[in-house]
Amino acid sequence: MKVVSSAVGVQEISRRYRGNGLKIGLVPTMGWFHEGHLALMKEARNHADKVIVSLFVNPIQFGPSEDFDSYPHDLERDCKLAEEVGVDVLYAPNKELMYPDGFSTTVHIEGLASGLCGGDRPGHFDGVTTVVSKLFNQTLPHVAVFGEKDFQQLAVIRQLVRDLDFPIEIIGHPIVREKSGLAMSSRNSYLKKDEMTAAHSLSKGIASGRKLALEKKEVSVREIKKTVAGVILTHPECDIDYIEVVDQVTLQNCKYVTSDSMLVLAVTINKRIRLIDNSKIRNGR
Ligand code: AMP
């Protein structure tokens, strides 16, 4: 596996791959790999001859009081894991290279990026769409794989690719979970032992909302939200940032629960650890 830190370097490799008629798959990440990341890398391999993984903790998608400085980081550990699943190139630029003095462009998406996590984290999706646009231009992929765990991010990226005519196929990968149901996340490493039960309440809450929807044909959005919140709020460590039932494409709040409705939520544990999760309400995982 090649480890590359410069945009010019990775672009040169990609040009060579393209020149040899090879298809390139990109998996953008912020590192501290877990099985969720590795599943995306394996998925990329199913669609491409060469897999490039970017590892960059993107400062401009973090708010001033968020966890940029404490975000877990260990390049050696991540290189080993990526190599084990057959990644061809690990692209790990530093922030001075990504955002040199004088950098002044922002890619901003209206609508889709403004509610849910975009509402709680002002500027977050501008940071995401800006860095992903750069990563696309630097790595020149044919396909890029993103996780459904960041459901809103995936919708925003699809919009970005449509609006800016990136010739890239976007592939969504289902959420990879611990046996307990907890969605895997690099931020789970912040959880202390006694915070685990609170963290499990996100997937447990979702399961109870799905169960209610299964049992009750005419269930209302309000009832679902109340049931999910009831499970989560039995844990005093939990503050609910949002629980919403939204259309899976537009991300607009649903008036009624339909087969296209998604249950999406964000919860902060002990004011420190913000976790997200989602699921289809009526079918799917
Ligand atoms: P991150 O490093 O957290 O920015 O995530 C990099 C990519 O991995 C994003 O596309 C995430 O949606 C995806 N991802 C993170 N956790 C999971 C998970 N548990 N299951 C599936 N995809 C995930």
PDB file of C-alpha atoms and ligand atoms in Angstrom:
ATOM      1  CA  MET A   1       0.000   0.000   0.000  1.00  0.00           C
ATOM      2  CA  LYS A   2       1.296   3.436  -0.904  1.00  0.00           C
ATOM      3  CA  VAL A   3       0.998   6.166   1.719  1.00  0.00           C
ATOM      4  CA  VAL A   4       0.843   9.612   0.137  1.00  0.00           C
ATOM      5  CA  SER A   5       0.605  12.999   1.776  1.00  0.00           C
ATOM      6  CA  SER A   6       0.486  15.453  -1.107  1.00  0.00           C
ATOM      7  CA  ALA A   7      -2.367  16.296  -3.475  1.00  0.00           C
ATOM      8  CA  VAL A   8       0.021  16.362  -6.421  1.00  0.00           C
ATOM      9  CA  GLY A   9       1.347  12.930  -5.449  1.00  0.00           C
ATOM     10  CA  VAL A  10      -2.054  11.263  -5.219  1.00  0.00           C
ATOM     11  CA  GLN A  11      -3.276  12.953  -8.392  1.00  0.00           C
ATOM     12  CA  GLU A  12      -0.255  11.657 -10.264  1.00  0.00           C
ATOM     13  CA  ILE A  13      -0.980   8.104  -9.099  1.00  0.00           C
ATOM     14  CA  SER A  14      -4.640   8.451 -10.094  1.00  0.00           C
ATOM     15  CA  ARG A  15      -3.722   9.789 -13.529  1.00  0.00           C
ATOM     16  CA  ARG A  16      -1.456   6.797 -14.030  1.00  0.00           C
ATOM     17  CA  TYR A  17      -4.221   4.386 -12.974  1.00  0.00           C
ATOM     18  CA  ARG A  18      -6.618   6.100 -15.353  1.00  0.00           C
ATOM     19  CA  GLY A  19      -4.051   6.013 -18.137  1.00  0.00           C
ATOM     20  CA  ASN A  20      -3.863   2.245 -17.677  1.00  0.00           C
ATOM     21  CA  GLY A  21      -7.649   1.976 -17.944  1.00  0.00           C
ATOM     22  CA  LEU A  22      -8.113   1.183 -14.257  1.00  0.00           C
ATOM     23  CA  LYS A  23     -11.225   2.159 -12.299  1.00  0.00           C
ATOM     24  CA  ILE A  24     -10.627   4.071  -9.074  1.00  0.00           C
ATOM     25  CA  GLY A  25     -12.752   3.868  -5.921  1.00  0.00           C
ATOM     26  CA  LEU A  26     -12.416   6.479  -3.159  1.00  0.00           C
ATOM     27  CA  VAL A  27     -13.405   6.150   0.504  1.00  0.00           C
ATOM     28  CA  PRO A  28     -13.123   9.488   2.335  1.00  0.00           C
ATOM     29  CA  THR A  29     -12.571   9.116   6.097  1.00  0.00           C
ATOM     30  CA  MET A  30     -11.298  10.918   9.164  1.00  0.00           C
ATOM     31  CA  GLY A  31      -9.426   7.845  10.353  1.00  0.00           C
ATOM     32  CA  TRP A  32      -9.386   5.772  13.559  1.00  0.00           C
ATOM     33  CA  PHE A  33     -10.727   2.920  11.505  1.00  0.00           C
ATOM     34  CA  HIS A  34     -13.352   0.475  12.708  1.00  0.00           C
ATOM     35  CA  GLU A  35     -15.298  -2.267  10.942  1.00  0.00           C
ATOM     36  CA  GLY A  36     -17.624   0.352   9.420  1.00  0.00           C
ATOM     37  CA  HIS A  37     -14.738   2.023   7.600  1.00  0.00           C
ATOM     38  CA  LEU A  38     -13.268  -1.335   6.574  1.00  0.00           C
ATOM     39  CA  ALA A  39     -16.633  -2.423   5.134  1.00  0.00           C
ATOM     40  CA  LEU A  40     -16.651   0.711   2.953  1.00  0.00           C
ATOM     41  CA  MET A  41     -13.140  -0.094   1.725  1.00  0.00           C
ATOM     42  CA  LYS A  42     -14.211  -3.641   0.823  1.00  0.00           C
ATOM     43  CA  GLU A  43     -17.279  -2.247  -0.920  1.00  0.00           C
ATOM     44  CA  ALA A  44     -15.069   0.116  -2.943  1.00  0.00           C
ATOM     45  CA  ARG A  45     -13.005  -2.891  -4.011  1.00  0.00           C
ATOM     46  CA  ASN A  46     -16.203  -4.476  -5.423  1.00  0.00           C
ATOM     47  CA  HIS A  47     -16.614  -1.495  -7.746  1.00  0.00           C
ATOM     48  CA  ALA A  48     -13.038  -0.553  -8.641  1.00  0.00           C
ATOM     49  CA  ASP A  49      -9.611  -1.885  -9.610  1.00  0.00           C
ATOM     50  CA  LYS A  50      -7.770   0.473  -7.279  1.00  0.00           C
ATOM     51  CA  VAL A  51      -8.971   1.689  -3.879  1.00  0.00           C
ATOM     52  CA  ILE A  52      -7.841   5.020  -2.470  1.00  0.00           C
ATOM     53  CA  VAL A  53      -8.719   5.866   1.124  1.00  0.00           C
ATOM     54  CA  SER A  54      -8.326   9.432   2.271  1.00  0.00           C
ATOM     55  CA  LEU A  55      -7.606  10.087   5.930  1.00  0.00           C
ATOM     56  CA  PHE A  56      -8.025  13.693   6.915  1.00  0.00           C
ATOM     57  CA  VAL A  57      -9.522  15.168  10.060  1.00  0.00           C
ATOM     58  CA  ASN A  58     -11.054  18.149   8.368  1.00  0.00           C
ATOM     59  CA  PRO A  59     -10.831  21.210  10.639  1.00  0.00           C
ATOM     60  CA  ILE A  60     -13.418  23.249   8.747  1.00  0.00           C
ATOM     61  CA  GLN A  61     -16.253  20.815   9.446  1.00  0.00           C
ATOM     62  CA  PHE A  62     -15.831  21.129  13.230  1.00  0.00           C
ATOM     63  CA  GLY A  63     -17.422  23.900  15.285  1.00  0.00           C
ATOM     64  CA  PRO A  64     -15.263  25.887  17.736  1.00  0.00           C
ATOM     65  CA  SER A  65     -16.480  23.899  20.774  1.00  0.00           C
ATOM     66  CA  GLU A  66     -16.355  20.500  19.064  1.00  0.00           C
ATOM     67  CA  ASP A  67     -13.817  17.683  19.294  1.00  0.00           C
ATOM     68  CA  PHE A  68     -11.341  18.548  16.513  1.00  0.00           C
ATOM     69  CA  ASP A  69      -8.378  18.659  18.924  1.00  0.00           C
ATOM     70  CA  SER A  70      -9.240  15.408  20.657  1.00  0.00           C
ATOM     71  CA  TYR A  71     -10.323  13.420  17.592  1.00  0.00           C
ATOM     72  CA  PRO A  72      -8.599   9.987  17.806  1.00  0.00           C
ATOM     73  CA  HIS A  73      -5.620   9.665  15.474  1.00  0.00           C
ATOM     74  CA  ASP A  74      -3.018   6.952  14.858  1.00  0.00           C
ATOM     75  CA  LEU A  75      -1.697   6.791  11.305  1.00  0.00           C
ATOM     76  CA  GLU A  76       0.375   3.648  11.877  1.00  0.00           C
ATOM     77  CA  ARG A  77      -2.610   1.735  13.277  1.00  0.00           C
ATOM     78  CA  ASP A  78      -4.853   2.863  10.422  1.00  0.00           C
ATOM     79  CA  CYS A  79      -2.240   2.031   7.746  1.00  0.00           C
ATOM     80  CA  LYS A  80      -2.071  -1.513   9.069  1.00  0.00           C
ATOM     81  CA  LEU A  81      -5.846  -1.949   9.017  1.00  0.00           C
ATOM     82  CA  ALA A  82      -6.230  -0.450   5.537  1.00  0.00           C
ATOM     83  CA  GLU A  83      -3.438  -2.608   4.177  1.00  0.00           C
ATOM     84  CA  GLU A  84      -5.081  -5.722   5.624  1.00  0.00           C
ATOM     85  CA  VAL A  85      -8.224  -5.118   3.566  1.00  0.00           C
ATOM     86  CA  GLY A  86      -6.233  -4.500   0.391  1.00  0.00           C
ATOM     87  CA  VAL A  87      -6.338  -0.715   0.050  1.00  0.00           C
ATOM     88  CA  ASP A  88      -3.943   0.466  -2.664  1.00  0.00           C
ATOM     89  CA  VAL A  89      -3.321   4.058  -1.588  1.00  0.00           C
ATOM     90  CA  LEU A  90      -3.797   5.779   1.747  1.00  0.00           C
ATOM     91  CA  TYR A  91      -3.910   9.510   1.130  1.00  0.00           C
ATOM     92  CA  ALA A  92      -3.255  11.421   4.364  1.00  0.00           C
ATOM     93  CA  PRO A  93      -2.663  15.115   3.695  1.00  0.00           C
ATOM     94  CA  ASN A  94      -2.016  17.612   6.447  1.00  0.00           C
ATOM     95  CA  LYS A  95      -4.149  20.654   7.029  1.00  0.00           C
ATOM     96  CA  GLU A  96      -1.566  23.164   5.806  1.00  0.00           C
ATOM     97  CA  LEU A  97      -1.528  21.365   2.456  1.00  0.00           C
ATOM     98  CA  MET A  98      -5.302  21.167   2.233  1.00  0.00           C
ATOM     99  CA  TYR A  99      -5.897  24.734   3.328  1.00  0.00           C
ATOM    100  CA  PRO A 100      -2.792  26.793   2.564  1.00  0.00           C
ATOM    101  CA  ASP A 101      -2.669  30.480   3.466  1.00  0.00           C
ATOM    102  CA  GLY A 102      -5.053  32.325   1.213  1.00  0.00           C
ATOM    103  CA  PHE A 103      -7.494  29.451   0.768  1.00  0.00           C
ATOM    104  CA  SER A 104     -10.880  31.139   0.444  1.00  0.00           C
ATOM    105  CA  THR A 105     -13.397  28.896  -1.328  1.00  0.00           C
ATOM    106  CA  THR A 106     -16.482  27.346   0.267  1.00  0.00           C
ATOM    107  CA  VAL A 107     -18.848  24.894  -1.382  1.00  0.00           C
ATOM    108  CA  HIS A 108     -22.282  25.538   0.099  1.00  0.00           C
ATOM    109  CA  ILE A 109     -25.451  23.533  -0.468  1.00  0.00           C
ATOM    110  CA  GLU A 110     -28.842  25.060   0.286  1.00  0.00           C
ATOM    111  CA  GLY A 111     -31.779  23.131   1.690  1.00  0.00           C
ATOM    112  CA  LEU A 112     -30.637  19.584   2.360  1.00  0.00           C
ATOM    113  CA  ALA A 113     -27.677  20.740   4.433  1.00  0.00           C
ATOM    114  CA  SER A 114     -29.551  23.174   6.643  1.00  0.00           C
ATOM    115  CA  GLY A 115     -31.680  20.977   8.952  1.00  0.00           C
ATOM    116  CA  LEU A 116     -30.884  18.065  11.312  1.00  0.00           C
ATOM    117  CA  CYS A 117     -27.076  17.951  11.874  1.00  0.00           C
ATOM    118  CA  GLY A 118     -26.718  21.092   9.724  1.00  0.00           C
ATOM    119  CA  GLY A 119     -29.021  22.934  12.120  1.00  0.00           C
ATOM    120  CA  ASP A 120     -27.125  21.794  15.219  1.00  0.00           C
ATOM    121  CA  ARG A 121     -23.687  22.239  13.674  1.00  0.00           C
ATOM    122  CA  PRO A 122     -23.662  25.487  11.677  1.00  0.00           C
ATOM    123  CA  GLY A 123     -21.117  25.376   8.851  1.00  0.00           C
ATOM    124  CA  HIS A 124     -20.546  21.630   9.258  1.00  0.00           C
ATOM    125  CA  PHE A 125     -21.793  20.633   5.822  1.00  0.00           C
ATOM    126  CA  ASP A 126     -19.998  23.538   4.130  1.00  0.00           C
ATOM    127  CA  GLY A 127     -16.833  22.001   5.559  1.00  0.00           C
ATOM    128  CA  VAL A 128     -17.839  18.551   4.331  1.00  0.00           C
ATOM    129  CA  THR A 129     -18.794  19.600   0.792  1.00  0.00           C
ATOM    130  CA  THR A 130     -15.694  21.762   0.451  1.00  0.00           C
ATOM    131  CA  VAL A 131     -13.284  19.024   1.515  1.00  0.00           C
ATOM    132  CA  VAL A 132     -15.067  16.303  -0.452  1.00  0.00           C
ATOM    133  CA  SER A 133     -14.928  18.463  -3.598  1.00  0.00           C
ATOM    134  CA  LYS A 134     -11.191  18.862  -3.058  1.00  0.00           C
ATOM    135  CA  LEU A 135     -10.744  15.137  -2.419  1.00  0.00           C
ATOM    136  CA  PHE A 136     -12.646  14.325  -5.613  1.00  0.00           C
ATOM    137  CA  ASN A 137     -10.383  16.635  -7.629  1.00  0.00           C
ATOM    138  CA  GLN A 138      -7.251  15.315  -5.961  1.00  0.00           C
ATOM    139  CA  THR A 139      -7.985  11.592  -6.267  1.00  0.00           C
ATOM    140  CA  LEU A 140     -10.024  11.563  -9.522  1.00  0.00           C
ATOM    141  CA  PRO A 141     -12.216   8.583  -8.566  1.00  0.00           C
ATOM    142  CA  HIS A 142     -14.825   6.872 -10.748  1.00  0.00           C
ATOM    143  CA  VAL A 143     -16.823   5.812  -7.668  1.00  0.00           C
ATOM    144  CA  ALA A 144     -16.863   6.958  -4.063  1.00  0.00           C
ATOM    145  CA  VAL A 145     -18.329   5.076  -1.114  1.00  0.00           C
ATOM    146  CA  PHE A 146     -20.010   6.778   1.844  1.00  0.00           C
ATOM    147  CA  GLY A 147     -21.735   5.261   4.879  1.00  0.00           C
ATOM    148  CA  GLU A 148     -25.448   5.482   5.530  1.00  0.00           C
ATOM    149  CA  LYS A 149     -24.607   6.105   9.170  1.00  0.00           C
ATOM    150  CA  ASP A 150     -24.113   9.733   8.135  1.00  0.00           C
ATOM    151  CA  PHE A 151     -27.402   9.693   6.317  1.00  0.00           C
ATOM    152  CA  GLN A 152     -27.694  13.426   5.785  1.00  0.00           C
ATOM    153  CA  GLN A 153     -24.081  13.617   4.622  1.00  0.00           C
ATOM    154  CA  LEU A 154     -24.766  10.960   1.988  1.00  0.00           C
ATOM    155  CA  ALA A 155     -27.792  12.911   0.703  1.00  0.00           C
ATOM    156  CA  VAL A 156     -25.736  16.124   0.640  1.00  0.00           C
ATOM    157  CA  ILE A 157     -22.904  14.427  -1.288  1.00  0.00           C
ATOM    158  CA  ARG A 158     -25.355  13.055  -3.854  1.00  0.00           C
ATOM    159  CA  GLN A 159     -26.682  16.591  -4.329  1.00  0.00           C
ATOM    160  CA  LEU A 160     -23.121  17.967  -4.615  1.00  0.00           C
ATOM    161  CA  VAL A 161     -22.253  15.469  -7.342  1.00  0.00           C
ATOM    162  CA  ARG A 162     -25.470  16.230  -9.235  1.00  0.00           C
ATOM    163  CA  ASP A 163     -25.148  19.993  -8.944  1.00  0.00           C
ATOM    164  CA  LEU A 164     -21.447  20.283  -9.771  1.00  0.00           C
ATOM    165  CA  ASP A 165     -21.390  17.528 -12.438  1.00  0.00           C
ATOM    166  CA  PHE A 166     -18.709  15.445 -10.777  1.00  0.00           C
ATOM    167  CA  PRO A 167     -18.435  12.369 -13.029  1.00  0.00           C
ATOM    168  CA  ILE A 168     -18.443  10.090  -9.989  1.00  0.00           C
ATOM    169  CA  GLU A 169     -20.855   7.346  -8.952  1.00  0.00           C
ATOM    170  CA  ILE A 170     -21.806   7.612  -5.288  1.00  0.00           C
ATOM    171  CA  ILE A 171     -22.409   4.372  -3.442  1.00  0.00           C
ATOM    172  CA  GLY A 172     -24.069   4.235  -0.026  1.00  0.00           C
ATOM    173  CA  HIS A 173     -23.142   1.455   2.393  1.00  0.00           C
ATOM    174  CA  PRO A 174     -25.477   0.240   5.181  1.00  0.00           C
ATOM    175  CA  ILE A 175     -24.617   0.995   8.796  1.00  0.00           C
ATOM    176  CA  VAL A 176     -22.236  -1.453  10.419  1.00  0.00           C
ATOM    177  CA  ARG A 177     -23.184  -2.090  14.041  1.00  0.00           C
ATOM    178  CA  GLU A 178     -21.712  -3.707  17.121  1.00  0.00           C
ATOM    179  CA  LYS A 179     -23.461  -6.922  18.215  1.00  0.00           C
ATOM    180  CA  SER A 180     -25.288  -4.780  20.757  1.00  0.00           C
ATOM    181  CA  GLY A 181     -26.821  -2.662  17.974  1.00  0.00           C
ATOM    182  CA  LEU A 182     -24.639   0.396  18.622  1.00  0.00           C
ATOM    183  CA  ALA A 183     -23.647   1.982  15.293  1.00  0.00           C
ATOM    184  CA  MET A 184     -19.865   1.852  14.964  1.00  0.00           C
ATOM    185  CA  SER A 185     -18.204   5.251  15.165  1.00  0.00           C
ATOM    186  CA  SER A 186     -14.721   6.578  15.836  1.00  0.00           C
ATOM    187  CA  ARG A 187     -16.372   8.688  18.550  1.00  0.00           C
ATOM    188  CA  ASN A 188     -17.428   5.529  20.421  1.00  0.00           C
ATOM    189  CA  SER A 189     -13.822   5.456  21.648  1.00  0.00           C
ATOM    190  CA  TYR A 190     -14.684   8.457  23.860  1.00  0.00           C
ATOM    191  CA  LEU A 191     -17.314   6.428  25.723  1.00  0.00           C
ATOM    192  CA  LYS A 192     -16.398   5.411  29.260  1.00  0.00           C
ATOM    193  CA  LYS A 193     -17.685   2.064  30.504  1.00  0.00           C
ATOM    194  CA  ASP A 194     -20.579   3.623  32.389  1.00  0.00           C
ATOM    195  CA  GLU A 195     -21.613   5.646  29.311  1.00  0.00           C
ATOM    196  CA  MET A 196     -22.043   2.572  27.095  1.00  0.00           C
ATOM    197  CA  THR A 197     -25.580   1.826  28.271  1.00  0.00           C
ATOM    198  CA  ALA A 198     -26.600   5.370  27.440  1.00  0.00           C
ATOM    199  CA  ALA A 199     -25.015   5.022  23.984  1.00  0.00           C
ATOM    200  CA  HIS A 200     -26.933   1.802  23.375  1.00  0.00           C
ATOM    201  CA  SER A 201     -30.184   3.663  23.924  1.00  0.00           C
ATOM    202  CA  LEU A 202     -29.923   5.227  20.427  1.00  0.00           C
ATOM    203  CA  SER A 203     -30.315   1.901  18.614  1.00  0.00           C
ATOM    204  CA  LYS A 204     -32.680   0.605  21.296  1.00  0.00           C
ATOM    205  CA  GLY A 205     -34.842   3.702  20.858  1.00  0.00           C
ATOM    206  CA  ILE A 206     -34.868   3.202  17.092  1.00  0.00           C
ATOM    207  CA  ALA A 207     -35.816  -0.455  17.567  1.00  0.00           C
ATOM    208  CA  SER A 208     -38.748   0.532  19.775  1.00  0.00           C
ATOM    209  CA  GLY A 209     -39.951   3.061  17.177  1.00  0.00           C
ATOM    210  CA  ARG A 210     -39.761   0.410  14.452  1.00  0.00           C
ATOM    211  CA  LYS A 211     -41.582  -2.092  16.644  1.00  0.00           C
ATOM    212  CA  LEU A 212     -44.386   0.376  17.255  1.00  0.00           C
ATOM    213  CA  ALA A 213     -44.677   1.077  13.523  1.00  0.00           C
ATOM    214  CA  LEU A 214     -44.828  -2.646  12.846  1.00  0.00           C
ATOM    215  CA  GLU A 215     -47.527  -3.279  15.440  1.00  0.00           C
ATOM    216  CA  LYS A 216     -49.661  -0.221  14.676  1.00  0.00           C
ATOM    217  CA  LYS A 217     -50.543   0.387  11.045  1.00  0.00           C
ATOM    218  CA  GLU A 218     -51.779   3.965  11.527  1.00  0.00           C
ATOM    219  CA  VAL A 219     -49.017   5.142  13.831  1.00  0.00           C
ATOM    220  CA  SER A 220     -48.348   8.897  13.896  1.00  0.00           C
ATOM    221  CA  VAL A 221     -44.979  10.612  13.600  1.00  0.00           C
ATOM    222  CA  ARG A 222     -45.579  12.119  17.052  1.00  0.00           C
ATOM    223  CA  GLU A 223     -46.108   8.684  18.645  1.00  0.00           C
ATOM    224  CA  ILE A 224     -42.924   7.320  17.069  1.00  0.00           C
ATOM    225  CA  LYS A 225     -40.837  10.271  18.229  1.00  0.00           C
ATOM    226  CA  LYS A 226     -42.306  10.043  21.734  1.00  0.00           C
ATOM    227  CA  THR A 227     -41.565   6.330  22.006  1.00  0.00           C
ATOM    228  CA  VAL A 228     -37.964   6.742  20.834  1.00  0.00           C
ATOM    229  CA  ALA A 229     -37.384   9.719  23.132  1.00  0.00           C
ATOM    230  CA  GLY A 230     -38.887   7.737  26.038  1.00  0.00           C
ATOM    231  CA  VAL A 231     -36.243   5.038  25.666  1.00  0.00           C
ATOM    232  CA  ILE A 232     -33.348   7.491  25.313  1.00  0.00           C
ATOM    233  CA  LEU A 233     -34.395   9.777  28.140  1.00  0.00           C
ATOM    234  CA  THR A 234     -34.398   6.952  30.693  1.00  0.00           C
ATOM    235  CA  HIS A 235     -30.665   7.706  30.649  1.00  0.00           C
ATOM    236  CA  PRO A 236     -29.939  11.003  32.398  1.00  0.00           C
ATOM    237  CA  GLU A 237     -26.616  11.216  30.531  1.00  0.00           C
ATOM    238  CA  CYS A 238     -28.490  11.733  27.255  1.00  0.00           C
ATOM    239  CA  ASP A 239     -29.506  15.062  25.726  1.00  0.00           C
ATOM    240  CA  ILE A 240     -31.524  14.690  22.557  1.00  0.00           C
ATOM    241  CA  ASP A 241     -30.290  17.015  19.798  1.00  0.00           C
ATOM    242  CA  TYR A 242     -33.035  15.825  17.476  1.00  0.00           C
ATOM    243  CA  ILE A 243     -35.292  12.905  16.731  1.00  0.00           C
ATOM    244  CA  GLU A 244     -37.062  13.284  13.390  1.00  0.00           C
ATOM    245  CA  VAL A 245     -39.008  11.267  10.890  1.00  0.00           C
ATOM    246  CA  VAL A 246     -37.944  12.462   7.455  1.00  0.00           C
ATOM    247  CA  ASP A 247     -38.355  11.548   3.815  1.00  0.00           C
ATOM    248  CA  GLN A 248     -35.331   9.502   2.745  1.00  0.00           C
ATOM    249  CA  VAL A 249     -34.638  11.646  -0.330  1.00  0.00           C
ATOM    250  CA  THR A 250     -35.687  15.199   0.541  1.00  0.00           C
ATOM    251  CA  LEU A 251     -34.959  14.948   4.296  1.00  0.00           C
ATOM    252  CA  GLN A 252     -38.105  17.009   4.849  1.00  0.00           C
ATOM    253  CA  ASN A 253     -40.131  16.149   7.965  1.00  0.00           C
ATOM    254  CA  CYS A 254     -42.802  13.562   7.190  1.00  0.00           C
ATOM    255  CA  LYS A 255     -46.407  14.298   8.129  1.00  0.00           C
ATOM    256  CA  TYR A 256     -47.219  10.594   7.961  1.00  0.00           C
ATOM    257  CA  VAL A 257     -45.149   7.472   8.316  1.00  0.00           C
ATOM    258  CA  THR A 258     -44.653   5.865   4.896  1.00  0.00           C
ATOM    259  CA  SER A 259     -42.359   3.208   3.470  1.00  0.00           C
ATOM    260  CA  ASP A 260     -39.938   6.024   2.536  1.00  0.00           C
ATOM    261  CA  SER A 261     -39.751   7.439   6.059  1.00  0.00           C
ATOM    262  CA  MET A 262     -36.458   7.442   7.924  1.00  0.00           C
ATOM    263  CA  LEU A 263     -36.038   7.793  11.637  1.00  0.00           C
ATOM    264  CA  VAL A 264     -32.947   9.937  12.229  1.00  0.00           C
ATOM    265  CA  LEU A 265     -31.523  11.080  15.525  1.00  0.00           C
ATOM    266  CA  ALA A 266     -28.615  12.742  17.263  1.00  0.00           C
ATOM    267  CA  VAL A 267     -27.929  12.470  20.977  1.00  0.00           C
ATOM    268  CA  THR A 268     -25.197  13.999  23.126  1.00  0.00           C
ATOM    269  CA  ILE A 269     -23.931  11.955  26.051  1.00  0.00           C
ATOM    270  CA  ASN A 270     -22.705  13.769  29.135  1.00  0.00           C
ATOM    271  CA  LYS A 271     -22.404  16.984  27.093  1.00  0.00           C
ATOM    272  CA  ARG A 272     -19.280  15.519  25.436  1.00  0.00           C
ATOM    273  CA  ILE A 273     -20.041  12.800  22.959  1.00  0.00           C
ATOM    274  CA  ARG A 274     -22.428  13.454  20.098  1.00  0.00           C
ATOM    275  CA  LEU A 275     -23.655  10.279  18.421  1.00  0.00           C
ATOM    276  CA  ILE A 276     -25.996   9.817  15.463  1.00  0.00           C
ATOM    277  CA  ASP A 277     -28.040   6.910  14.184  1.00  0.00           C
ATOM    278  CA  ASN A 278     -30.854   6.228  11.747  1.00  0.00           C
ATOM    279  CA  SER A 279     -33.016   3.554  10.236  1.00  0.00           C
ATOM    280  CA  LYS A 280     -35.883   3.068   7.856  1.00  0.00           C
ATOM    281  CA  ILE A 281     -39.014   2.899   9.973  1.00  0.00           C
ATOM    282  CA  ARG A 282     -41.130   0.394   8.148  1.00  0.00           C
ATOM    283  CA  ASN A 283     -38.702  -1.918   6.424  1.00  0.00           C
ATOM    284  CA  GLY A 284     -35.027  -2.277   5.713  1.00  0.00           C
ATOM    285  CA  ARG A 285     -32.406  -2.461   8.436  1.00  0.00           C
TER     286      ARG A 285
HETATM  287  P1  AMP B   1     -15.711   9.223   9.362  1.00  0.00           P
HETATM  288  O1  AMP B   1     -14.308   8.741   9.432  1.00  0.00           O
HETATM  289  O2  AMP B   1     -16.473   9.069  10.639  1.00  0.00           O
HETATM  290  O3  AMP B   1     -15.831  10.591   8.744  1.00  0.00           O
HETATM  291  O4  AMP B   1     -16.450   8.249   8.356  1.00  0.00           O
HETATM  292  C1  AMP B   1     -15.945   7.981   7.090  1.00  0.00           C
HETATM  293  C2  AMP B   1     -16.988   7.248   6.301  1.00  0.00           C
HETATM  294  O5  AMP B   1     -17.322   6.044   6.986  1.00  0.00           O
HETATM  295  C3  AMP B   1     -18.313   8.033   6.158  1.00  0.00           C
HETATM  296  O6  AMP B   1     -18.833   7.825   4.860  1.00  0.00           O
HETATM  297  C4  AMP B   1     -19.193   7.404   7.215  1.00  0.00           C
HETATM  298  O7  AMP B   1     -20.573   7.483   6.920  1.00  0.00           O
HETATM  299  C5  AMP B   1     -18.717   5.970   7.164  1.00  0.00           C
HETATM  300  N1  AMP B   1     -19.037   5.266   8.410  1.00  0.00           N
HETATM  301  C6  AMP B   1     -18.674   5.629   9.662  1.00  0.00           C
HETATM  302  N2  AMP B   1     -19.188   4.763  10.557  1.00  0.00           N
HETATM  303  C7  AMP B   1     -19.896   3.840   9.847  1.00  0.00           C
HETATM  304  C8  AMP B   1     -20.675   2.698  10.192  1.00  0.00           C
HETATM  305  N3  AMP B   1     -20.844   2.316  11.451  1.00  0.00           N
HETATM  306  N4  AMP B   1     -21.259   2.008   9.191  1.00  0.00           N
HETATM  307  C9  AMP B   1     -21.115   2.393   7.895  1.00  0.00           C
HETATM  308  N5  AMP B   1     -20.400   3.455   7.510  1.00  0.00           N
HETATM  309  C10 AMP B   1     -19.801   4.179   8.462  1.00  0.00           C
END
